[in-house]
Every structure is written in C-alpha cells, then in structure tokens.
mmCIF file of C-alpha atoms and ligand atoms in Angstrom:
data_model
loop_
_atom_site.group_PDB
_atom_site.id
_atom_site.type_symbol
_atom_site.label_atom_id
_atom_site.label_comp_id
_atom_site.label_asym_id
_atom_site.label_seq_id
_atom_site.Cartn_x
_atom_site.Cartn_y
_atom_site.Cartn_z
ATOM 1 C CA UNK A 1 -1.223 66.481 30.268
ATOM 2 C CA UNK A 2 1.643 66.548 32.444
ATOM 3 C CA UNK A 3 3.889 69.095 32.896
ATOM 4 C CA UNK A 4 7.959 68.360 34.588
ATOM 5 C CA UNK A 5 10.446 71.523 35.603
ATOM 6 C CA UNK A 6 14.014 69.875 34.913
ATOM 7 C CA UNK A 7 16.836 70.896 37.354
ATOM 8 C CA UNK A 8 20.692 70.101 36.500
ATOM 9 C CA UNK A 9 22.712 69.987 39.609
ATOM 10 C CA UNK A 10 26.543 69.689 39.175
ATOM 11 C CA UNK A 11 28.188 66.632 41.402
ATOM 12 C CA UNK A 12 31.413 67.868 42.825
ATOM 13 C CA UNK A 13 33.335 70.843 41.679
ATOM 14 C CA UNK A 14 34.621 69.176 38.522
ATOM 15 C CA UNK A 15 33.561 66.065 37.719
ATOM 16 C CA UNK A 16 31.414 67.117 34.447
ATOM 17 C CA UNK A 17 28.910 65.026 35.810
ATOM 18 C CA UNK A 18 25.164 65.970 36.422
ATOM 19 C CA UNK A 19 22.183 65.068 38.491
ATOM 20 C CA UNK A 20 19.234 66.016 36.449
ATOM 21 C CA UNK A 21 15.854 65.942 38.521
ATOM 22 C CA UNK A 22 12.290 66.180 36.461
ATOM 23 C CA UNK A 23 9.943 67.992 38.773
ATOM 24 C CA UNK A 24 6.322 66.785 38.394
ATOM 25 C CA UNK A 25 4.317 70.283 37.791
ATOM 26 C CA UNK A 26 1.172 69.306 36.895
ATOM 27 C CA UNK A 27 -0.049 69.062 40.430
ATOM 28 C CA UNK A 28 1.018 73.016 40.922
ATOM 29 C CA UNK A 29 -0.338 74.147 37.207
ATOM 30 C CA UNK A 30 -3.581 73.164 38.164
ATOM 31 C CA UNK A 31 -3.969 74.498 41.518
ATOM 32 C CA UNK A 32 -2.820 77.824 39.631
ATOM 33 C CA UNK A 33 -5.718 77.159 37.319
ATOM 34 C CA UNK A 34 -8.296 76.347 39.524
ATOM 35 C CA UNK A 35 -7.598 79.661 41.389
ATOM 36 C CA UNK A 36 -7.596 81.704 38.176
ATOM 37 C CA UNK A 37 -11.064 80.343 37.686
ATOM 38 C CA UNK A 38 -12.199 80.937 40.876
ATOM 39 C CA UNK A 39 -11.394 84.545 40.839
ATOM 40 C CA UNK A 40 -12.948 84.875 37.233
ATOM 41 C CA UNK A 41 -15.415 82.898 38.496
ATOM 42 C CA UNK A 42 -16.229 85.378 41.748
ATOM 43 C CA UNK A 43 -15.401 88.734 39.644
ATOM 44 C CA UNK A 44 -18.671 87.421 37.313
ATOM 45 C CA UNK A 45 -20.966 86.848 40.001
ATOM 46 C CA UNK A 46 -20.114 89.972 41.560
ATOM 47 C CA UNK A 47 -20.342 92.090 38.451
ATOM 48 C CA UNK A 48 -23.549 90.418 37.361
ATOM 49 C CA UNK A 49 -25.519 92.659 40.059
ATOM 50 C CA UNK A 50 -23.634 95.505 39.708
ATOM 51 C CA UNK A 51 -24.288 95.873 36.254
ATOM 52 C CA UNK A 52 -28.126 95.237 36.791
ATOM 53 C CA UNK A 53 -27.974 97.573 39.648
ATOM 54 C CA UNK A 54 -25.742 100.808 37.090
ATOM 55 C CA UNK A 55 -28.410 100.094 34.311
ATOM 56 C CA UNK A 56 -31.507 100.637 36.586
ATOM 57 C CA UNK A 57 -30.005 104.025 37.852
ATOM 58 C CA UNK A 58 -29.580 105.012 34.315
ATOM 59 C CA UNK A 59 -32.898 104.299 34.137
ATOM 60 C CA UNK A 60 -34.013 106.167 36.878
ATOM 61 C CA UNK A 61 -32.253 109.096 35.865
ATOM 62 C CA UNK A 62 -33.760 108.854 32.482
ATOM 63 C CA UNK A 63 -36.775 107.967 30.880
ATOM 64 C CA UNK A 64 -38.583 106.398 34.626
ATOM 65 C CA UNK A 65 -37.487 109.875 36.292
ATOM 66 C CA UNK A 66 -41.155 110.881 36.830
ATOM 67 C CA UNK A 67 -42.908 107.425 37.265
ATOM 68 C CA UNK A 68 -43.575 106.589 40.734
ATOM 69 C CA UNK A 69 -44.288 103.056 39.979
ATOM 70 C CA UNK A 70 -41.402 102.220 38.119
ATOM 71 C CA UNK A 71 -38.975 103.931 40.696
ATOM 72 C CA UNK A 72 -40.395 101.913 43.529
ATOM 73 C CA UNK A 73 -40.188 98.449 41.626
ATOM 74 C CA UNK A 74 -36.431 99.142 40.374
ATOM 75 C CA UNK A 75 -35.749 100.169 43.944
ATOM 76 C CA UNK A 76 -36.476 96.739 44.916
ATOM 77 C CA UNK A 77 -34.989 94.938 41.940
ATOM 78 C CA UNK A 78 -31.636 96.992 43.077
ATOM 79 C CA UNK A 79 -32.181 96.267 46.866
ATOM 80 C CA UNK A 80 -32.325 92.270 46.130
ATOM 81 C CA UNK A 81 -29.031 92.542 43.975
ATOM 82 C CA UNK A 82 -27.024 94.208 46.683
ATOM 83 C CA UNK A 83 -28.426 91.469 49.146
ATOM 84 C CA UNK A 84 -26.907 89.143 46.748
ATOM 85 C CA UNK A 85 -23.485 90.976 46.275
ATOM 86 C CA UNK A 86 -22.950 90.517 50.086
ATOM 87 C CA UNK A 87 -24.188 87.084 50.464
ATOM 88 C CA UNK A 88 -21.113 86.622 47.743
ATOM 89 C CA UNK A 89 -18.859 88.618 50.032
ATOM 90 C CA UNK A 90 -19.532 87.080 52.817
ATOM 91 C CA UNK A 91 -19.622 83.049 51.777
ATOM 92 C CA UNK A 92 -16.264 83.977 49.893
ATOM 93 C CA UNK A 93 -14.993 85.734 53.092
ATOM 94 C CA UNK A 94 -15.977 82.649 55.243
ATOM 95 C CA UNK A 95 -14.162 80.349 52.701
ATOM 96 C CA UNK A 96 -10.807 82.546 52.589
ATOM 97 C CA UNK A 97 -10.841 82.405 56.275
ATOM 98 C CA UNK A 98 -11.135 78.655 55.984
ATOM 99 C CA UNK A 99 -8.870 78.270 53.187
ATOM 100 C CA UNK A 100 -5.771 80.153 55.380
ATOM 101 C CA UNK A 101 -6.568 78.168 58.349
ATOM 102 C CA UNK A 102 -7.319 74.805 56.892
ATOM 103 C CA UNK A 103 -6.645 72.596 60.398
ATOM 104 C CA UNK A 104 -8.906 72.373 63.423
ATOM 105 C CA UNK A 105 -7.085 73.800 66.855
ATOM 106 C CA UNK A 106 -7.243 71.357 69.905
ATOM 107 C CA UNK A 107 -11.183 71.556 69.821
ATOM 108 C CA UNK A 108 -13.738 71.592 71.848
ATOM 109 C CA UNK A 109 -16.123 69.052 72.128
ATOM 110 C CA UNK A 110 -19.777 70.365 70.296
ATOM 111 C CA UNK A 111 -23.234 68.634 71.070
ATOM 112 C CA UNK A 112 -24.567 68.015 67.542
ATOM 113 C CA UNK A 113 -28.400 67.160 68.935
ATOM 114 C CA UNK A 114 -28.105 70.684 70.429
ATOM 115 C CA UNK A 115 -26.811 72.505 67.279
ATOM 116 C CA UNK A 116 -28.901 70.570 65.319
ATOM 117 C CA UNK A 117 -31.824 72.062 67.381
ATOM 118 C CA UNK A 118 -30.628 75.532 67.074
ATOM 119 C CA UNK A 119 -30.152 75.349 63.638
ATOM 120 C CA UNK A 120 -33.684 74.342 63.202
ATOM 121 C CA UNK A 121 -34.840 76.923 65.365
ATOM 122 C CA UNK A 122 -33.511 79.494 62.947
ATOM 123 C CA UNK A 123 -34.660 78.238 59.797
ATOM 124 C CA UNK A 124 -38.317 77.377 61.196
ATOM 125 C CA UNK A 125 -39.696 81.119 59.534
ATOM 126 C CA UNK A 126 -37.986 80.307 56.307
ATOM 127 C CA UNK A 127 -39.430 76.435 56.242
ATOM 128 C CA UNK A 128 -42.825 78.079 56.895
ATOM 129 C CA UNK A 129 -42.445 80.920 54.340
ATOM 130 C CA UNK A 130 -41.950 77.398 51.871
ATOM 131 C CA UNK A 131 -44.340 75.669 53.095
ATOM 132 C CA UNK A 132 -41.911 72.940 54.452
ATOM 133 C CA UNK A 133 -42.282 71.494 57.919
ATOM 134 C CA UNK A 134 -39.500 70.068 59.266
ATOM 135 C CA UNK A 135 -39.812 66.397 61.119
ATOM 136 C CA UNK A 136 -37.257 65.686 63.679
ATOM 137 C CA UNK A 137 -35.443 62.445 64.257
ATOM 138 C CA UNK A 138 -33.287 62.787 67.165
ATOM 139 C CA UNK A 139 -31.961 61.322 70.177
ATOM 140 C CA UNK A 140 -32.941 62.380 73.368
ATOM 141 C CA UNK A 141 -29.468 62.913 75.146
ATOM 142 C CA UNK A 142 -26.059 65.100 73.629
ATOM 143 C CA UNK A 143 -24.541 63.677 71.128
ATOM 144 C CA UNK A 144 -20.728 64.966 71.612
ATOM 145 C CA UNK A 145 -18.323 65.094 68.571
ATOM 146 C CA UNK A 146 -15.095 67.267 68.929
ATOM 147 C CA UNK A 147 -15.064 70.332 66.746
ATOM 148 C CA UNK A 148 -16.043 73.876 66.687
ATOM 149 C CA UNK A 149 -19.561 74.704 66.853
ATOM 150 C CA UNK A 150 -19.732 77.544 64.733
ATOM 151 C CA UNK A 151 -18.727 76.132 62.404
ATOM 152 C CA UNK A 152 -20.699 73.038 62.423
ATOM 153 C CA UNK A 153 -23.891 75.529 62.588
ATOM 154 C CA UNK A 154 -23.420 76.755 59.474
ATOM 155 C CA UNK A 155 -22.649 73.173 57.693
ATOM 156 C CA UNK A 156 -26.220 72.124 59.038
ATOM 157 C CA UNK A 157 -27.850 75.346 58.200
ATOM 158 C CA UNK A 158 -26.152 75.332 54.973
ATOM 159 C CA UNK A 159 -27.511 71.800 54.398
ATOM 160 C CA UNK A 160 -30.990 72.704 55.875
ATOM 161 C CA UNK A 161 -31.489 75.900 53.669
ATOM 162 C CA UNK A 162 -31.062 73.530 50.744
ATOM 163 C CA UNK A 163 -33.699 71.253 51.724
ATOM 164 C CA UNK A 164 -35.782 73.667 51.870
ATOM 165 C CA UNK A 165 -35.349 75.799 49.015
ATOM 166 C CA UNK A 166 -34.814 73.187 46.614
ATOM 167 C CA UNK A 167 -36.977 70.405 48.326
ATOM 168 C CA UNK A 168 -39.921 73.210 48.800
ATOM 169 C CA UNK A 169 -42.492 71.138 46.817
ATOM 170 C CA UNK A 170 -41.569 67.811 49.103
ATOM 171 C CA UNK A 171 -43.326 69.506 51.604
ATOM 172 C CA UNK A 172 -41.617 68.054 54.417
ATOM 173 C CA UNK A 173 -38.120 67.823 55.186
ATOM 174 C CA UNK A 174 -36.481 65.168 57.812
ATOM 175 C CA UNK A 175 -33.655 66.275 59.949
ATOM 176 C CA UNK A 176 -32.121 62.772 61.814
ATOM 177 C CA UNK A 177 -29.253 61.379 63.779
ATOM 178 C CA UNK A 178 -28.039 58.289 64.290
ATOM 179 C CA UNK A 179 -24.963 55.819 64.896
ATOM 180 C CA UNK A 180 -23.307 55.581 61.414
ATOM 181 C CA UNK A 181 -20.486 53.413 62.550
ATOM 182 C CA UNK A 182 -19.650 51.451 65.708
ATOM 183 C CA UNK A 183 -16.218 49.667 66.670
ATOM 184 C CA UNK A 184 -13.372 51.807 67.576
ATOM 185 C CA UNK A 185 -13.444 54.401 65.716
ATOM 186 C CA UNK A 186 -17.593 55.707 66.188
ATOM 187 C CA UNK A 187 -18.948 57.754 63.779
ATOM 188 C CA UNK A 188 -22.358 59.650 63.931
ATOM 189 C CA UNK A 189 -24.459 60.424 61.001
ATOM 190 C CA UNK A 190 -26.589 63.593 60.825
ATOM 191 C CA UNK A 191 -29.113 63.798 57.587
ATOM 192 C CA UNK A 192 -31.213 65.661 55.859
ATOM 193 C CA UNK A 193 -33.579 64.482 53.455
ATOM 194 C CA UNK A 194 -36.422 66.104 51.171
ATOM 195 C CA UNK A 195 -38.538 65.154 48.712
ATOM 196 C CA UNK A 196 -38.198 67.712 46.044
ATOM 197 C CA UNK A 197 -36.847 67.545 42.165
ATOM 198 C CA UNK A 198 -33.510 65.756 43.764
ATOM 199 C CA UNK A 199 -29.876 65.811 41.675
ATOM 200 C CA UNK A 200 -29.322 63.873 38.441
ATOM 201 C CA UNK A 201 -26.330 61.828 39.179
ATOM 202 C CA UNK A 202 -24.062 63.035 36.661
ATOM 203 C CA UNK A 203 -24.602 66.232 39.058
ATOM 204 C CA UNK A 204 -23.801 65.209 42.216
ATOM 205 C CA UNK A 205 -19.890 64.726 42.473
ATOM 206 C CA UNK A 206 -19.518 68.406 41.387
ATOM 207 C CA UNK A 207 -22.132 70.257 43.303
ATOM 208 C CA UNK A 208 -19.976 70.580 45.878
ATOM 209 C CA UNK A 209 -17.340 72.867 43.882
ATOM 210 C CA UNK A 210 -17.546 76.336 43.876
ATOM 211 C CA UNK A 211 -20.326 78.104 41.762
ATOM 212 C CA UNK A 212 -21.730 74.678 40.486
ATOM 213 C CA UNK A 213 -25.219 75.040 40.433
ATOM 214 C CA UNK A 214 -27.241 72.949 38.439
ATOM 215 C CA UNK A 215 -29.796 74.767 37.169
ATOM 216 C CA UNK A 216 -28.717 78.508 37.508
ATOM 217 C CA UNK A 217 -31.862 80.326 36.517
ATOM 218 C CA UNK A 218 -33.793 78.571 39.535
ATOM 219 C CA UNK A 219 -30.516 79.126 42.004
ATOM 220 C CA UNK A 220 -30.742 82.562 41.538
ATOM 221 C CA UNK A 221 -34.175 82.343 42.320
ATOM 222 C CA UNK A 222 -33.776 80.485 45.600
ATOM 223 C CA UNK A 223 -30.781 83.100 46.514
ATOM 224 C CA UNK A 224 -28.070 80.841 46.007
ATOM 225 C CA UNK A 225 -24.335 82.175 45.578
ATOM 226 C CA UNK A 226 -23.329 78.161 44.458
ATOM 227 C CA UNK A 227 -20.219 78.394 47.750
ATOM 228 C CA UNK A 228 -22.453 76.760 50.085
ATOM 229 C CA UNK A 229 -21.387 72.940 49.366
ATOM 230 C CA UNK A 230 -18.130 74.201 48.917
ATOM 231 C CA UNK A 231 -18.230 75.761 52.231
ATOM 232 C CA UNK A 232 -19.845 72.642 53.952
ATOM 233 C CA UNK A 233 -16.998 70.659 52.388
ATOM 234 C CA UNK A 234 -13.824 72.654 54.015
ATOM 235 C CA UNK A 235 -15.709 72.457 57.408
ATOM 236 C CA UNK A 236 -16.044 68.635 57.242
ATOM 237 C CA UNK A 237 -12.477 68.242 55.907
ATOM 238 C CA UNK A 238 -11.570 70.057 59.148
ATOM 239 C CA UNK A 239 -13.301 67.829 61.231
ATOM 240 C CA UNK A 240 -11.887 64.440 59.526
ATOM 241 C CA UNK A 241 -16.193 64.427 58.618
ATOM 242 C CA UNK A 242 -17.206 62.872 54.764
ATOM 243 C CA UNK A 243 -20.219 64.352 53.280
ATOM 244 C CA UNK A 244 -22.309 61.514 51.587
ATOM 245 C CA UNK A 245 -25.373 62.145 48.800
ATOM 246 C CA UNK A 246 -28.109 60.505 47.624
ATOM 247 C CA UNK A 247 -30.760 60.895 45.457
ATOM 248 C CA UNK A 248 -33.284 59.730 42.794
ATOM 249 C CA UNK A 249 -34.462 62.883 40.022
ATOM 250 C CA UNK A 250 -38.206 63.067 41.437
ATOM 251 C CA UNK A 251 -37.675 61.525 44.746
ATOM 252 C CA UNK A 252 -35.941 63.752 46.292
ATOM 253 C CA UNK A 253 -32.162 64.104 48.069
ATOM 254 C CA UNK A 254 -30.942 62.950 51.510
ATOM 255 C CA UNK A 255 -27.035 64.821 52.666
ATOM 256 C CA UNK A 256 -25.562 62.841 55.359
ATOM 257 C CA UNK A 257 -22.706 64.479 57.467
ATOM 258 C CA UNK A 258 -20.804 62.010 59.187
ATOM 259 C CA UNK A 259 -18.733 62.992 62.010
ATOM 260 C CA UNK A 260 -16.487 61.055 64.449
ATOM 261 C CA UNK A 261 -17.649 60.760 67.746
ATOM 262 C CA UNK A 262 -15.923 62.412 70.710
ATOM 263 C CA UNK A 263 -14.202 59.533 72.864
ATOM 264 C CA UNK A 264 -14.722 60.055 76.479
HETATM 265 P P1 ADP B 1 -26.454 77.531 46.257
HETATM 266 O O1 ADP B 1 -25.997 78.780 46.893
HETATM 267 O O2 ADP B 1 -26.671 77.651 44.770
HETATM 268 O O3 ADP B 1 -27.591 76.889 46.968
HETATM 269 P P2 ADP B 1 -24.828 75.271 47.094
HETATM 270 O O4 ADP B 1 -23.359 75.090 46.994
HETATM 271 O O5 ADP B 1 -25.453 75.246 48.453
HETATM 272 O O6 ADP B 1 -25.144 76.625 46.350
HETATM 273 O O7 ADP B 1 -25.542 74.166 46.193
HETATM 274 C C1 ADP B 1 -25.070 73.957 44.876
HETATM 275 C C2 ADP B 1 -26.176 73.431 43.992
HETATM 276 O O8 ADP B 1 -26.534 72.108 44.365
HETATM 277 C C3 ADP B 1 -27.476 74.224 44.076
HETATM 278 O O9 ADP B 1 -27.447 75.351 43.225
HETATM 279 C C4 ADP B 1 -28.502 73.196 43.605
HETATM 280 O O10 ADP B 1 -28.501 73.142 42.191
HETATM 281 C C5 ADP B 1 -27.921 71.881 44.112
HETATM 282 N N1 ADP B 1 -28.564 71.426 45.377
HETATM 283 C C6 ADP B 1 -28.110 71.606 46.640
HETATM 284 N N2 ADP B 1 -28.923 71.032 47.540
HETATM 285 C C7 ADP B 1 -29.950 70.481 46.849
HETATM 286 C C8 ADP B 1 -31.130 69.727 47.220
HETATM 287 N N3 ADP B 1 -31.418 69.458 48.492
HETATM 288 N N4 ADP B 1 -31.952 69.320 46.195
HETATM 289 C C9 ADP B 1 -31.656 69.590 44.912
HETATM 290 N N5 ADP B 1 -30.570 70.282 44.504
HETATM 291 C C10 ADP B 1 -29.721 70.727 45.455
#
C-alpha cells in the first residue's frame, strides 16, 4: 500500500497555475509503525515480569504468609524476573544509544584476535556451566580492523552467548578467523559455529529484528530479551561489517561477522 502527501504550490503571483507535488509517504508511515511496535513491543516484555513479580507478593501477603518454603522459592522466582527486567533495560538502553548515534567517529583501529580472546575469556564459566567447550581457530598475530572495541566485544559476546545457550547440546562450539576477502578492499571473517537444534530457514532473515525469537518458551529459558541480533546488527552497520548465517535444523548454526580490514 502506498501512501502520497499532495502539495499545491502557486507559480507566480497570478498566473492561476499550479505545481502539484505527490510526496511518497509510505517510506515515513512505516518507520512510524515499526516504532509503535517496538514500544508495544518493549512495554510487553517489561510488564510480563512485573506482573509475575505483583502476583507473587500478593501471594506472599496472603495465603503463603506463614510457609517458609514457599516464601523462599517465590523469592527466587521474583529475583530472576527483575534480572530479566534489567537485561531489557539495558539491551534497549544500548540500542537507543546506538540508534541516536548511528555513524562510527574517526575510529580507532581494534585487534579482533585480541577481543576475540577476551570475549572468550569471559564466557569460559558460562560455556562450562553448559557443558560447551569452546575450540579456537585463530591466527597467531593481531588482526587490525578499524572500529571501536567496545563495541565489537559485545557483537562477539552477543554471538558467543548464543552458541552456547542455544548450541548447548552440540557440545562444542568453534570460534575462527580468517581472510574472507582479498583484493583491495580486505575483509576478515570472524565465526562462530555450534552444533545444536540450528534455525529453520524461514527463521533466519528475521531473527535479527527486535524481539524475534523463535521459539519463545525456550528463549526465556536461556535468558534471552530477543535485542541481541538486533543489537549485533546496528554495530556491524556502523562498521560497514555484514552479518552472514547459516544453518541446517539438526546440524547446527555458524554466524560469520565480516569486517573490513584496517589498511596500513
Ligand atoms: P535472545 O535474547 O532471545 O537470545 P537474540 O536476538 O540474540 O535474542 O536471538 C534471537 C533468536 O534467534 C533467539 O531467541 C533464538 O531463537 C535464535 N538464535 C540465535 N542464535 C542462535 C543459535 N546459535 N542457534 C539457534 N538459534 C539461535
């Protein structure tokens, strides 16, 4: 459906002629709509837990007031759901802050081998806690791309928290990097691949949107807020980076981040 605004502007003081100009809309109507969603979209997820959290105080109040068990196990139910209000807050905070500032400064250039390492260093307990070891493929020098490092941190932890939550029953996950393109332009690809469930392909160009999960119930779960792809993607965009996946249901699911190389 398209939508056109129609502006009549008068040529000359009187010449009773017109210029009339149809303004395309539809591009504008459905930004407006995508950010109506989103915000109906974040208001649910954020109310979800609050109501869960208001109905176990009720409960506390009331009929579990004198059971010691119960109090101790709706404590806990309530502690998780404010953990998961502020993951919300914060992945919708970080994408705000991208959203206002959506170009790269002059950057500074970022050794991916090194981030990648210090990435992996943080999500080592939570691999082991899954039962996921993670195999390294990497080069032994820096591998320099211009950037911000922060930022690419949390697209590789981002990517590497999937792998393991959702690939937990792969067992392994492999974390490589390699030349993606040579020629003029160099690019550098850093994956990750597992060998869990993987994505049905009708799945994978939206996962990447806000709140798409595929399977909510086991999301929730894993401790997902569904803004992580969606995060991953504004970083990349900001780097001039693509985000390529593949997968086969059963096999498993490989993300590739490919960056262009710093030129020296
Ligand atoms: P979440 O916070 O739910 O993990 P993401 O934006 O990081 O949000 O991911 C969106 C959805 O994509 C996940 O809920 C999951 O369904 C799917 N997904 C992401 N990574 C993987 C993976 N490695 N294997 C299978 N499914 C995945």
């Amino acid at each position: 459906e398209r939508v056109f605004r129609v502006e009549a502007t008068p040529v000359g003081s009187d010449t009773g002629l017109f210029v009339i100009i149809f303004k395309d809309q539809s591009e504008a109507r459905r930004i407006d709509r995508m950010r109506a969603d989103f915000i109906a979209n974040a208001s649910h997820e954020l109310r979800t837990p609050l109501a869960s959290i208001a109905g176990f105080i009720e409960t506390l109040r009331g009929p579990a007031k004198n059971d010691a068990g119960a109090r101790e196990n709706f404590l806990q139910i309530m502690q998780n759901q404010t953990g998961r209000m502020a993951r919300l807050i914060d992945d919708l905070l970080s994408l705000s802050r991208l959203e206002m500032k959506p170009y790269l400064g002059p950057g500074s250039k970022v050794d991916v081998r090194e981030t990648v390492e210090s990435v992996i260093g943080t999500l080592t307990p939570l691999a082991s806690e899954s039962g996921v070891v993670i195999v390294r493929e990497l080069p032994e020098g820096p591998v320099e791309v211009p950037g911000s490092r922060d930022e690419l941190f949390q697209v590789f932890e981002n990517l590497l928290e999937n792998a393991c939550k959702y690939g937990q029953s792969g067992g392994k996950v492999v974390v490589s990097i390699e030349p993606s393109r040579a020629g003029p332009d160099p690019e550098v690809a850093v994956s990750f691949r597992d060998f869990g469930p993987g994505i049905a392909e009708e799945h994978i160009p939206r996962i990447t949107e806000r709140f798409y999960r595929v399977d909510v119930d086991t999301s929730r779960a894993q401790k997902g807020t569904g803004l992580g792809l969606a995060i991953v993607k504004h970083i990349l965009t900001r780097h001039n980076a693509r985000l390529s996946i593949k997968s086969k249901v059963g096999e498993g699911a490989t993300f590739t981040v490919h960056l262009p190389v710093a030129k020296t």
